[in-house]
Amino acid sequence: MKDKWVQIGEKVADILDIPLETVIDWPGIAMSGNKSLVIQNHLGIIEYDQELIRVNTKLGEIRITGSSLSLLVAYKEEIVIEGRIGGVQLVDWR
Amino acid sequence: MLNRIVAFLTGYLLIIVRGPYLEKFINLMTNSGLRIWDVKWLGEGVLESKIRAGSFLRCRHLFRQVGVVVKIHRKTGWPFLWQKMVKRKTFFLGAVGCLSLILYLSTFVWVIRIDGLRGAEKIQLQKNLAKSGLYPGISREKLLKEKRLMEQETILRTPKASWLGISLSGVVANVRVIPRKTSQKAKINRQLVANSAGVVQKVITIRGTPLVKEGDSVVAGDLLIDGVEWYLDPDTGELAQKKTAAVGRVIARVWEEWEIVEPRVRWQQVWRKKVATEYKVRLGRRLWSIISLGQQTAQSKGYRWRKTLYQSRNPLNNVEIIKDVWYEHKWQQKRRSLAAMKKAALKELQQKQHNYSAPGKQQFVSQSRRWILQKDFLKLQITVELLREIAVVRK
């Protein structure tokens, strides 16, 4: 059922020429240099320490590695990660 | 930034969380709609975070649910600050008083910055500004109200400034001055010579060396003030001279011969009867004739009378009624008596004296008159004694 709604959302976004994340609540990832990373529409934090943060999303897991990582903001709709980001990996994405 | 300002106004806590499942704690907090920020990993099983003061009590059951120990490390924000202030009333009153004093003092001008002049001219300008009303301690409101007047007064008092503007920036009044450009240096070795013969009465030397003194008689072209100055040379210890532009005044007693001639027979214009009258109206640059009575001839001569009905700033746009009247006239010879000729000659002399005397330049000392009567003329010869400045620059 969910996949069907996703397909409809994709078609609507394509016809109206609007960004996909505004129609479907897919995770949005925005990086500013290697200093900060914003993740929208997340489903919670799986693991958190100074060198690794794992964030769960609808499509899979996001692994952020680096050093001195901290959660600048942790809201329901978005999280902002700050620090020296070394890598961003998408694990088991559909 | 806005979130931080709101957080400060509502108050927030810096908490330290200890426990085995910190990720679960973060997820529960965010899923409950509670906002946490500046989450830092301090060590294994320990993190610090900031949370709004109002949210803290609401999430105590979450702490128990996750099994973490939460300790408040610091309370920050306006509600906590206010509580401190209430406890320290004197400090609070002092802070309010200090703030009020700063606000009150900021309504005055304390610093005057001058840009454009230096040294003694700058100090003089400061004095002139103070005389015009701009001094440290004047209220900003008064300055803004009288700024224009102050600028004009200061320019009048400061010949060195060709333009002056005052602008206000906080408690600082910036005075921008455009210095007047000085004229080119006076021509050096300028000499003053006499423009007429006379007896010197007074010599005023401002620059240069005077060559005449009181009582000396001079003729036109004589050197009066030479363009050299003598000084003691500090190197040689001897008198030395340098060229300069002579400046000064030489007042002398001079004599002039005047002659006034009055003929016995004069041509006189005689007006006869009126021949024509015409009324006109002028509107701006247009002229309309209203009524025309009579016929003007080649010999007739007229005069114009006008009455302005509307006075415009531009005289060409005035509205006026014009009346032109023409008369017949002719020229005829008139033989005058001796008394009439004398009267006319004296009147002309009086007019000449009036035109000739210029205040500060020359004044009449005495005069001697001689009347000479010839067949058809009466001559009046006058010798005038004047006190006049005779020094002019040699070309």
Coordinates of C-alpha atoms in Angstrom, one line a residue, chain A:
Chain A
M1 CA 0.0 0.0 0.0
K2 CA 2.8 2.4 1.0
D3 CA 4.7 1.7 -2.2
K4 CA 1.7 2.6 -4.2
W5 CA 1.5 6.0 -2.5
V6 CA 5.2 6.5 -3.1
Q7 CA 4.7 5.8 -6.8
I8 CA 1.7 8.2 -7.0
G9 CA 3.9 10.8 -5.2
E10 CA 6.7 10.3 -7.6
K11 CA 4.4 10.8 -10.6
V12 CA 2.8 14.0 -9.0
A13 CA 6.3 15.4 -8.4
D14 CA 7.3 14.6 -11.9
I15 CA 4.2 16.2 -13.5
L16 CA 4.3 19.4 -11.3
D17 CA 8.1 19.6 -11.5
I18 CA 8.5 20.0 -7.7
P19 CA 11.2 18.5 -5.4
L20 CA 10.4 14.9 -4.5
E21 CA 11.0 15.2 -0.8
T22 CA 8.1 17.7 -0.6
V23 CA 5.6 15.0 -1.7
I24 CA 7.1 11.9 -0.2
D25 CA 8.7 11.9 3.3
W26 CA 12.0 10.5 2.1
P27 CA 15.0 11.4 4.1
G28 CA 16.9 14.5 3.0
I29 CA 20.6 14.9 3.6
A30 CA 22.4 18.2 3.3
M31 CA 26.1 18.7 4.0
S32 CA 27.9 22.0 4.5
G33 CA 31.5 21.3 3.8
N34 CA 32.7 18.6 6.2
K35 CA 31.6 20.5 9.2
S36 CA 27.9 19.9 9.5
L37 CA 25.3 17.6 8.2
V38 CA 21.5 17.9 8.3
I39 CA 19.3 14.9 8.1
Q40 CA 15.5 15.4 7.6
N41 CA 12.8 12.9 8.1
H42 CA 14.8 10.5 10.2
L43 CA 13.5 7.7 12.3
G44 CA 15.8 7.9 15.2
I45 CA 19.4 7.4 16.3
I46 CA 20.7 3.8 16.4
E47 CA 24.2 4.5 17.7
Y48 CA 25.9 7.6 18.9
D49 CA 29.5 8.4 20.0
Q50 CA 32.2 10.9 19.1
E51 CA 33.4 9.0 16.0
L52 CA 30.3 7.3 14.7
I53 CA 26.7 8.2 14.4
R54 CA 24.1 5.8 12.9
V55 CA 20.8 7.3 11.9
N56 CA 17.8 5.2 10.9
T57 CA 15.6 6.4 8.0
K58 CA 12.7 5.0 6.0
L59 CA 15.0 3.9 3.2
G60 CA 17.8 2.5 5.3
E61 CA 20.6 3.4 7.6
I62 CA 23.0 6.4 7.3
R63 CA 26.4 6.0 8.9
I64 CA 28.4 9.1 9.6
T65 CA 32.0 8.7 10.6
G66 CA 34.5 11.3 11.6
S67 CA 35.9 12.8 14.8
S68 CA 34.5 15.2 17.5
L69 CA 30.9 14.5 16.3
S70 CA 28.1 16.0 18.2
L71 CA 24.4 16.5 17.8
L72 CA 23.9 20.2 17.5
V73 CA 20.1 19.9 17.2
A74 CA 18.0 16.8 17.8
Y75 CA 14.4 17.4 16.8
K76 CA 11.7 15.0 15.8
E77 CA 11.8 16.2 12.1
E78 CA 15.5 16.8 11.7
I79 CA 18.9 16.4 13.3
V80 CA 22.0 18.4 12.8
I81 CA 25.4 16.8 13.2
E82 CA 28.5 18.9 13.7
G83 CA 32.2 17.9 13.9
R84 CA 34.8 16.8 11.5
I85 CA 32.9 14.5 9.2
G86 CA 35.0 11.8 7.5
G87 CA 32.4 9.8 5.6
V88 CA 28.7 9.3 5.0
Q89 CA 27.6 5.8 4.1
L90 CA 24.2 4.5 3.1
V91 CA 23.7 1.0 4.5
D92 CA 21.1 -1.5 3.3
W93 CA 19.2 1.1 1.3
R94 CA 16.2 0.0 -0.7

